[in-house]
Coordinates of C-alpha atoms in Angstrom, one line a residue:
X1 CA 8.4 43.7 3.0
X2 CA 8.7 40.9 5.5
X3 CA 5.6 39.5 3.5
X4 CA 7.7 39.1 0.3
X5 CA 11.0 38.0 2.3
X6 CA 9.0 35.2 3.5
X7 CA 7.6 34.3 0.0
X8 CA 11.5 34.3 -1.7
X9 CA 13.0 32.2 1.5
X10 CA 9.9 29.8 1.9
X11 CA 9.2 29.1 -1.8
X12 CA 11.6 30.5 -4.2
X13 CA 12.5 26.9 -4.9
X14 CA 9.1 25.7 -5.3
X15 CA 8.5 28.5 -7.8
X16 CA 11.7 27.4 -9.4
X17 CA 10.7 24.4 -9.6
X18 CA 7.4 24.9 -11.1
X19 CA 8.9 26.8 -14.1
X20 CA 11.5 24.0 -14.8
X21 CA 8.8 21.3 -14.7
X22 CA 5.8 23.1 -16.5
X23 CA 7.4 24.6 -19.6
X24 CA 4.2 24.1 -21.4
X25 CA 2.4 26.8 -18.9
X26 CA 2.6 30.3 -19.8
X27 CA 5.7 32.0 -17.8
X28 CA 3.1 35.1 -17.5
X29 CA 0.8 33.3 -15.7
X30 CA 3.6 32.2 -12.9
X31 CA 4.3 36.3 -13.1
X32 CA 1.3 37.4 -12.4
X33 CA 1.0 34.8 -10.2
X34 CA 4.1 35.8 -8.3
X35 CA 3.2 39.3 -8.4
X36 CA -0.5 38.6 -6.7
X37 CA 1.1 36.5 -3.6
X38 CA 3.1 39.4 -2.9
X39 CA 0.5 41.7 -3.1
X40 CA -1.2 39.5 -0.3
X41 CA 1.4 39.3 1.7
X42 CA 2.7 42.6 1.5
X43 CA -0.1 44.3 3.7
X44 CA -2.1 47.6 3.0
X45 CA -0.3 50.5 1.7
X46 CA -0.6 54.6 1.4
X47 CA -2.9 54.1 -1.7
X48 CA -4.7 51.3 0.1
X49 CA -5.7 52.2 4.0
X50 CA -6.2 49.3 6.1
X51 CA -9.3 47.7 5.7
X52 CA -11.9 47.1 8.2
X53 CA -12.5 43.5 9.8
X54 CA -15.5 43.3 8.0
X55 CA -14.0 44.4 4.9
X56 CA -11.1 41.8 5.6
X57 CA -13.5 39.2 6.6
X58 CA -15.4 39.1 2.7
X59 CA -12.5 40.5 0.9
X60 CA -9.5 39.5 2.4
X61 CA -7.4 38.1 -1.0
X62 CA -9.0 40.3 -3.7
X63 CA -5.9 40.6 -5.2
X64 CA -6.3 36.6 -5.7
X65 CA -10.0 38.0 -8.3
X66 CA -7.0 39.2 -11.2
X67 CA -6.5 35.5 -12.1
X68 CA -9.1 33.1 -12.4
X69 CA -9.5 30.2 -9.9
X70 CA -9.0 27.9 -12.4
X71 CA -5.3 29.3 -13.4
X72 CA -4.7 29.6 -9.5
X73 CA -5.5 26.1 -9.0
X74 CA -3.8 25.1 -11.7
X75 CA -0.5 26.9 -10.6
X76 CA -1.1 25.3 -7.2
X77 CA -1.8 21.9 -7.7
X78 CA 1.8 21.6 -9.0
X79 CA 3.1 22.2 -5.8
X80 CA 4.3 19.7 -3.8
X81 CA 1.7 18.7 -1.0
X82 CA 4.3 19.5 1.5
X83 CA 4.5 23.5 0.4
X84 CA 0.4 23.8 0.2
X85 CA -0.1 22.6 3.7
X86 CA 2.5 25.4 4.6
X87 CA 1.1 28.0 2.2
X88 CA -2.7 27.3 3.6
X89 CA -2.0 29.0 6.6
X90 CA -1.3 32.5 5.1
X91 CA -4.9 33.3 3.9
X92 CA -8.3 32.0 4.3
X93 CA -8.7 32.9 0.4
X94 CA -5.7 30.0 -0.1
X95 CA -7.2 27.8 2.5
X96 CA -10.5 28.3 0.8
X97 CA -9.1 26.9 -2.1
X98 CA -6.0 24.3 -1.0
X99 CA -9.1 22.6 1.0
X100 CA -11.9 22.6 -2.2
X101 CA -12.7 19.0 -2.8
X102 CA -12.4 19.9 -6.5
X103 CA -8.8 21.0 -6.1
X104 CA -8.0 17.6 -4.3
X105 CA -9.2 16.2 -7.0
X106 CA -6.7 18.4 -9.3
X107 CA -3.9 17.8 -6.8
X108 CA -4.6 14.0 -7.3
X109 CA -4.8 14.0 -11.4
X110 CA -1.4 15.9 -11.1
X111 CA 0.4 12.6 -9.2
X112 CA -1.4 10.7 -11.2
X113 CA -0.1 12.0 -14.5
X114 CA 3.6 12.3 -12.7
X115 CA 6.1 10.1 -13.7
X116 CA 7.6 10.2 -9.8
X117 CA 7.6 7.2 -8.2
X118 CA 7.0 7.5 -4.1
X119 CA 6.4 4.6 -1.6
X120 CA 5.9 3.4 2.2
X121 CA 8.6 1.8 3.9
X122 CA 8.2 0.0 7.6
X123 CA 11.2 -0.9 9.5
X124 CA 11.5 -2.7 12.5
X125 CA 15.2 -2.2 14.0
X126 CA 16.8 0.4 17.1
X127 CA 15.1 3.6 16.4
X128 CA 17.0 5.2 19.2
X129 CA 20.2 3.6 20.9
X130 CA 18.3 2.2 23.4
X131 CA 15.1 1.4 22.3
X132 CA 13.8 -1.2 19.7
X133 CA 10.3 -0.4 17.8
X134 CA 9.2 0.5 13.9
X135 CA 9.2 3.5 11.6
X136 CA 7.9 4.3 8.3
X137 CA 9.4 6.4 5.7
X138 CA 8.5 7.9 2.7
X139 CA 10.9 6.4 -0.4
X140 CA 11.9 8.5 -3.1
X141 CA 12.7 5.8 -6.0
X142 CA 15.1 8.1 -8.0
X143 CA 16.9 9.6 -5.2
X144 CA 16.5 6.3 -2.7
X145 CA 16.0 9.2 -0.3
X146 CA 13.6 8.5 2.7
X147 CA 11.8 10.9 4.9
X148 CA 10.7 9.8 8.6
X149 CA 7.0 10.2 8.9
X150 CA 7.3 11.1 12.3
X151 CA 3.8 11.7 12.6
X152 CA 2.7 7.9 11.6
X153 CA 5.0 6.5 14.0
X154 CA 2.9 7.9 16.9
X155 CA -0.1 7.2 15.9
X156 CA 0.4 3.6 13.8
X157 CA 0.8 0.8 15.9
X158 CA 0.9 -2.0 13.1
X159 CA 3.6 -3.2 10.9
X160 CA 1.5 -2.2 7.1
X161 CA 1.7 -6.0 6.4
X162 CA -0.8 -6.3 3.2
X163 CA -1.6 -2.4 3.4
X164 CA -2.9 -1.2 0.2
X165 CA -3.0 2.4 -0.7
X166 CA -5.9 3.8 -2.9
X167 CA -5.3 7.6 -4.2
X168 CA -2.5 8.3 -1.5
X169 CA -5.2 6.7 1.3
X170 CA -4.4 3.4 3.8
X171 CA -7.0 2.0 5.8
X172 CA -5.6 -0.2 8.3
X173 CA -7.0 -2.1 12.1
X174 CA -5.3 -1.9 15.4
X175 CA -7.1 -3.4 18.2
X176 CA -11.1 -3.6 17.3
X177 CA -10.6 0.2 15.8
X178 CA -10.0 0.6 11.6
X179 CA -8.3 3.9 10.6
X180 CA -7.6 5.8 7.7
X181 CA -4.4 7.7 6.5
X182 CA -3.2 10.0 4.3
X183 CA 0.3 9.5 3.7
X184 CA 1.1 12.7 2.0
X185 CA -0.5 15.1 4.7
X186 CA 0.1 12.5 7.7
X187 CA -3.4 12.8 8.9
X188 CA -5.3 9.5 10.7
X189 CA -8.9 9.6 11.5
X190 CA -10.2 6.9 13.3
X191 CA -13.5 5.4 12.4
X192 CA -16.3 5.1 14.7
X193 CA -16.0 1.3 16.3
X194 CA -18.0 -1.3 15.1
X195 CA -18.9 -5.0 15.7
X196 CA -20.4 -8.4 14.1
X197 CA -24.0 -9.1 14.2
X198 CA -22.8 -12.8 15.6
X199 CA -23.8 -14.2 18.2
X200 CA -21.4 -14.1 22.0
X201 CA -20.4 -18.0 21.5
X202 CA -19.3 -17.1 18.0
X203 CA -16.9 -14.4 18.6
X204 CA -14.1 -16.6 20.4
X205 CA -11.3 -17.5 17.5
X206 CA -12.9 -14.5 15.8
X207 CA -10.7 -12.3 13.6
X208 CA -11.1 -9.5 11.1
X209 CA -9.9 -7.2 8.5
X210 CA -10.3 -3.8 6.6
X211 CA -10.0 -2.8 2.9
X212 CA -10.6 0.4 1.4
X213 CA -12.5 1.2 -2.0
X214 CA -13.2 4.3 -3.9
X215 CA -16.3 4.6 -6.4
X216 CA -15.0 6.6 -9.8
X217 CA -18.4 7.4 -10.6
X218 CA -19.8 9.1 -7.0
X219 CA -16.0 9.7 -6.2
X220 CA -17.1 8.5 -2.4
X221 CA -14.3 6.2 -0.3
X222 CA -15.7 3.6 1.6
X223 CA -14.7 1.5 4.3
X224 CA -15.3 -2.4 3.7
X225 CA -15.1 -4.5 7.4
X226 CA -14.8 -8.3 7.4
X227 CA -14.8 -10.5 10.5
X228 CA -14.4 -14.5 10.5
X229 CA -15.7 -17.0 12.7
X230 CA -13.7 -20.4 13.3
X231 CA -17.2 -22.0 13.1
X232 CA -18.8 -22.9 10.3
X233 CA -22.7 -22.7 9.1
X234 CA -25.0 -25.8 7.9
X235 CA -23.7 -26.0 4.9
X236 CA -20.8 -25.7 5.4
X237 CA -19.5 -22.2 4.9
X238 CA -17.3 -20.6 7.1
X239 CA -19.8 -17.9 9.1
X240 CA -19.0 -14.4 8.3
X241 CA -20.0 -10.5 8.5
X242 CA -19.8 -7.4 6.4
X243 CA -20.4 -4.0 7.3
X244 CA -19.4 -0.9 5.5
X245 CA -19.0 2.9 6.2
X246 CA -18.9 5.6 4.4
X247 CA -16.1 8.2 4.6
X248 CA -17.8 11.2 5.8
X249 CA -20.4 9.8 7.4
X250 CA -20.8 7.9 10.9
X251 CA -22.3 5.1 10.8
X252 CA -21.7 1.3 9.8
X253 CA -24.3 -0.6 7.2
X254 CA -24.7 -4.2 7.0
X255 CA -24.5 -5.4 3.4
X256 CA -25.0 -9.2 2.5
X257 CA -22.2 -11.7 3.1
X258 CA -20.0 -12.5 0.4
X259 CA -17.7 -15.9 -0.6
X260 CA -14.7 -14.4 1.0
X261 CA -13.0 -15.8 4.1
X262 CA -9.0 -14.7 5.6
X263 CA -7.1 -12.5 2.6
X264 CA -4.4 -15.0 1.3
X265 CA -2.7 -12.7 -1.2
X266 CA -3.9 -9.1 -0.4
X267 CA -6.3 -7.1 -1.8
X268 CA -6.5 -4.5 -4.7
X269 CA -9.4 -1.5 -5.6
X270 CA -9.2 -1.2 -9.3
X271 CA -12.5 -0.5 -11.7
X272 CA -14.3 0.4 -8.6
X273 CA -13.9 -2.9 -7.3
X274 CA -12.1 -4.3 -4.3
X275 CA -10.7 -7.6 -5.2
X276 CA -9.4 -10.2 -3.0
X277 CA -7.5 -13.3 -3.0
X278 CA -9.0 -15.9 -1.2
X279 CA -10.5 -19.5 -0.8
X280 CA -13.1 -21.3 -1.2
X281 CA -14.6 -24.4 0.3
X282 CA -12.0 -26.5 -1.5
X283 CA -9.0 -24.4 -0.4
X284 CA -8.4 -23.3 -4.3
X285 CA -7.4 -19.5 -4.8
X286 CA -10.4 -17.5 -6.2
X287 CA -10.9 -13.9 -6.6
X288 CA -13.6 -12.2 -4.9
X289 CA -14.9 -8.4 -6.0
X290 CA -16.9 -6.2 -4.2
X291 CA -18.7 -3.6 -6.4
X292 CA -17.9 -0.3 -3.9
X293 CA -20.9 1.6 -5.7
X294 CA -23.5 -1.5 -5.7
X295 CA -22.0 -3.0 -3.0
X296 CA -22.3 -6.5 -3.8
X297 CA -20.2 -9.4 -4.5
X298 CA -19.4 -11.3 -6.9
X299 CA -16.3 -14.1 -8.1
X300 CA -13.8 -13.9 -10.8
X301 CA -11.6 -17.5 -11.5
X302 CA -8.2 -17.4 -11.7
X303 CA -7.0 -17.2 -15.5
X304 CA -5.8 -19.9 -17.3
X305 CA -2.1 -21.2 -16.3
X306 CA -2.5 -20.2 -13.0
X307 CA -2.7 -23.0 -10.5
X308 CA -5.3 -22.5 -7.6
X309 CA -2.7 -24.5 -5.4
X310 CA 0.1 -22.2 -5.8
X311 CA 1.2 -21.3 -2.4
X312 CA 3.3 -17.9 -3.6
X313 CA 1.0 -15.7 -5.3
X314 CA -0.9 -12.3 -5.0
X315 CA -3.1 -9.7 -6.4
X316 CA -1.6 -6.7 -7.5
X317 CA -2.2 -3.5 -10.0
X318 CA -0.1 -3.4 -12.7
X319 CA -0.2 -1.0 -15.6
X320 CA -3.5 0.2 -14.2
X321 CA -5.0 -3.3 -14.5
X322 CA -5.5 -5.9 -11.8
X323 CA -3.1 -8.6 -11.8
X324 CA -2.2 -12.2 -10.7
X325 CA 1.4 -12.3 -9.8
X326 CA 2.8 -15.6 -9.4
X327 CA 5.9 -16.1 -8.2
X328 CA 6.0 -19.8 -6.7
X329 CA 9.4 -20.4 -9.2
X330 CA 11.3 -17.1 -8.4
X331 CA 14.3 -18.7 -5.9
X332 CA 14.1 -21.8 -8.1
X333 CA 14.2 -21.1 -11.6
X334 CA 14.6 -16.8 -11.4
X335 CA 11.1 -17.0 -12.8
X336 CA 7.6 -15.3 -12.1
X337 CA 4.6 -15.2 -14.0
X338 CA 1.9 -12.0 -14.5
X339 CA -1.3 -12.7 -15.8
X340 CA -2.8 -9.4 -16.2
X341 CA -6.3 -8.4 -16.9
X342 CA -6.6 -6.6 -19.8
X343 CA -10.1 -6.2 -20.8
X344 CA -12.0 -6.0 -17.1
X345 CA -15.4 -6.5 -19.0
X346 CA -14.8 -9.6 -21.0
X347 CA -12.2 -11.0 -18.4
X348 CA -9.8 -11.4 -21.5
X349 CA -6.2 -12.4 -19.3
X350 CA -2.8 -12.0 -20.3
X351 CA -0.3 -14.0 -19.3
X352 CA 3.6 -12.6 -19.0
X353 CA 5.9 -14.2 -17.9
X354 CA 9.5 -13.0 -16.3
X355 CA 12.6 -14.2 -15.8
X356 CA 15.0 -12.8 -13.6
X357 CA 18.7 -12.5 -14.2
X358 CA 21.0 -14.6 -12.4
X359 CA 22.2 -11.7 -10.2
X360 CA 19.3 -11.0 -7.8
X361 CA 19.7 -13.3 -5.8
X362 CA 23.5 -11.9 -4.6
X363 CA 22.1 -9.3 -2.6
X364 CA 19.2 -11.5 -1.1
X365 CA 21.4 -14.7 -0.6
X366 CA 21.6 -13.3 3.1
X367 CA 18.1 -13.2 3.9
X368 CA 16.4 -16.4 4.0
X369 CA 13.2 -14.4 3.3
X370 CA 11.9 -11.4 1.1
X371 CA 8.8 -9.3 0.6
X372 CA 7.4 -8.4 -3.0
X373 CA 5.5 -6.1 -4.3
X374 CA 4.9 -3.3 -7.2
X375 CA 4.4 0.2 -8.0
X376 CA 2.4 1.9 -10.7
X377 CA 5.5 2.5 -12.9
X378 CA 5.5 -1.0 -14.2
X379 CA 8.3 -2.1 -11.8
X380 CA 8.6 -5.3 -9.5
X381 CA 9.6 -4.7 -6.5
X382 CA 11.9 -7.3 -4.4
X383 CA 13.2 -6.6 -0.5
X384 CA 14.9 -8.9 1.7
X385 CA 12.9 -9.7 4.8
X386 CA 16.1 -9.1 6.9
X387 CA 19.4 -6.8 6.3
X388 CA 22.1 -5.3 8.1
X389 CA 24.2 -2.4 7.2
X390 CA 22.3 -1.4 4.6
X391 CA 19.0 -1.0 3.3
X392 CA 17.8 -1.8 0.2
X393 CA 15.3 -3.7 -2.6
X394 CA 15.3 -4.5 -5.9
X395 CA 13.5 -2.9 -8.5
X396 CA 12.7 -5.0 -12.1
X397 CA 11.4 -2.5 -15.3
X398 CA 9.3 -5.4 -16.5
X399 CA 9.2 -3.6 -19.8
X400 CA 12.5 -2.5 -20.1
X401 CA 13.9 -6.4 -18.6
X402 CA 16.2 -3.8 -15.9
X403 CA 17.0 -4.9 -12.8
X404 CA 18.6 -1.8 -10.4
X405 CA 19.3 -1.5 -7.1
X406 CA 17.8 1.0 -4.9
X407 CA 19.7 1.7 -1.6
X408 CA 17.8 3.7 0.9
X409 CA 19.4 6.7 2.3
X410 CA 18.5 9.4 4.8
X411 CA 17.8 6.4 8.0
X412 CA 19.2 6.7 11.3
X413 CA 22.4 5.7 11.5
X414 CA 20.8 3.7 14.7
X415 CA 19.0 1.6 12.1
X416 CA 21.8 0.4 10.9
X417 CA 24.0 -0.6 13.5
X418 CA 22.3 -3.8 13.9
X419 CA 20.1 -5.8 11.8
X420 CA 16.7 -4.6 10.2
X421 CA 13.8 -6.2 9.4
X422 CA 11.7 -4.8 6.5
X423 CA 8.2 -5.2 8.1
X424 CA 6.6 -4.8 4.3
X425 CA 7.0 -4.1 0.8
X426 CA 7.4 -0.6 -0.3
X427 CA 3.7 0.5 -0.9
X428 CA 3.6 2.4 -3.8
X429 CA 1.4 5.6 -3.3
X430 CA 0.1 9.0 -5.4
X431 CA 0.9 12.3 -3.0
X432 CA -3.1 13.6 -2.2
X433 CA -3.9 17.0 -0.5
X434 CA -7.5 15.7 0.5
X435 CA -8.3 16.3 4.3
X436 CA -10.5 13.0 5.8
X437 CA -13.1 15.2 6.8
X438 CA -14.0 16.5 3.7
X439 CA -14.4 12.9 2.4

């Protein structure tokens, strides 16, 4: 009985929930679904002795055999991420299946077919009374409801400047060390260290950077590590490095060098590509993709209309292509420009272009600086750099021509006693259940 008490008081709303949402699922197959986590909850009764540690060891959840795994996953990968990392821990037949690569994979198609919109916030502001420093948050866009992430601010000492998330996943350096994140399930891994091939009288002025990628085809993450020298070779070139790694293995590869020097407008995986915004020897904007299966380079020019001088510009995804945002006219003439790829293959661009209403720049007229950025739902997002007594960015439906604001509840009220600085642009991200080391 205590079994099924702590079912109804720990996930009567998620079951709720579940039948609201998935109307199109048979309300027998939540029943019966119902009916076999009590059963292995409930313990062993008159009819059923207790079993045996070896008998519990291989048949622990054979009441969990009257449905098929593929129902059970099903039912489960509507949960939120939250509820399976609590509902792992009652079985090893739940853990067996919550931590199945194939069911991250199911957990992942399910965000990716939601219509919810979630993203990373960084603030930089009095966390406590007495003591300045930065926390992230997770944003809920509908409800402008955010959740400390308690567990990132121990553990992330970096700002999430030009952070790019790929299937819920962040891969960010501190120090000489590159980590990986999953935002949903707050774990960090750190990679195993690793270093240029340069030589010692190369490495003063050096810096570096991470990105990650993900391969659709071998469904394998991998790590991409860049590190500049301020010298340059005989031709030239500025000298650089590549290595990659492998999530789930432990060791770094050297792959060829590439055009690409310092990011200048982030970086974006789409296509099973990385794609940067960078320079060439001429200081023009180019794009630069790395293959993540074949691992090799190769350079995309910047569409037509879109100067290679322009000092405000990025790559981002939009409307699951990647995309040139250009938004060197936005505080002058409320406008921006997208030129979006549309056919990856035959590099056929698109250009869009935007213009604001009037009205944005009220609420940004006190900042003399804002971050901007996007989220899979076709939105534009707009933050000011600094705030105070509230917290908030805009959010333009470039499809719909709406512009809303989002005000962020659920902060500290510590937060907002003084001014805030919005370290980075909400980073729009897809909840994942995948654990790093199964990757």
């Amino acid at each position: 009985m205590n079994g099924i008490l702590f079912l109804i008081f720990f996930y009567k709303k998620e079951l709720l929930l579940l039948l609201h949402r998935n109307r199109g699922l048979p309300r027998l197959c939540f029943r019966v679904f119902f009916f076999v986590m009590v059963r292995n909850l409930q313990g062993p009764t008159e009819k059923q002795p207790r079993r045996t540690r070896e008998e519990e060891a291989t048949g622990e959840n054979a009441g969990l055999t009257e449905l098929p795994t593929e129902i059970i996953s099903n039912i489960l990968s509507r949960l939120p991420v939250k509820t399976l990392l609590r509902i792992r821990s009652v079985s090893k037949g739940w853990r067996s299946i919550i931590d199945h690569r194939s069911f991250a994979d199911l957990v992942l198609a399910q965000s990716l077919g939601s219509s919810d919109v979630t993203s990373l916030i960084s603030i930089v502001g009095n966390i406590e009374p007495t003591r300045f420093g930065r926390r992230f948050f997770s944003l809920d866009h509908q409800t402008g409801f955010a959740v400390p992430l308690g567990q990132l601010d121990q553990t992330i000492n970096s700002t999430g400047q030009d952070w790019q998330s790929v299937n819920g996943l962040i891969c960010f350096d501190i120090g000489d060390l590159t980590y990986v994140c999953n935002i949903s399930t707050r774990e960090v891994r750190a990679l195993p260290p690793a270093g240029p091939d340069f030589p010692v009288h190369l490495h003063r002025g050096m810096h570096s950077f991470s990105a990650l990628g993900f391969d659709p085809v071998t469904r394998r993450y991998k790590v991409m590590k860049t590190w500049v020298s301020n010298a340059l070779n005989h031709a030239g070139e500025v000298i650089t490095a590549h290595k990659i790694l492998t999530l789930g293995t432990h060791s770094w590869r050297k792959i060829d060098s590439g055009p690409i020097d310092f990011p200048c407008g982030g970086s974006v995986c789409i296509n099973g590509s990385i794609h940067f915004l960078t320079l060439d020897l001429m200081s023009n904007k180019i794009i630069v993709a790395f293959d993540v299966e074949t691992e090799k380079f190769r350079t995309l020019t910047l569409p037509d209309g879109a100067l290679n001088q322009v000092q405000k510009m990025k790559l981002i995804a939009f409307g699951g292509c990647l995309t040139v945002l250009d938004y060197e006219h936005l505080e002058d003439e409320n406008s921006m420009s997208l030129y979006v790829l549309e056919d990856y293959k035959n590099r056929v661009w698109m250009e869009r272009p935007i213009v604001l209403p009037r009205s944005w720049k009220e609420d940004l007229s006190r900042s003399e600086r804002f971050l901007i950025g996007s989220v899979r739902a076709g939105e534009i997002l707009l933050a000011p750099k600094v705030t105070a007594g509230e917290v908030y960015f805009l959010s333009y439906d470039v499809e719909k021509g709406i512009l809303k604001k989002v005000q962020v509840h659920g902060l500290p009220p510590s937060l907002l006693r003084s001014p805030v600085i919005i370290a980075c642009a909400p980073i729009g991200y897809v909840h994942s259940i995948l654990a790093l080391s199964e990757v």
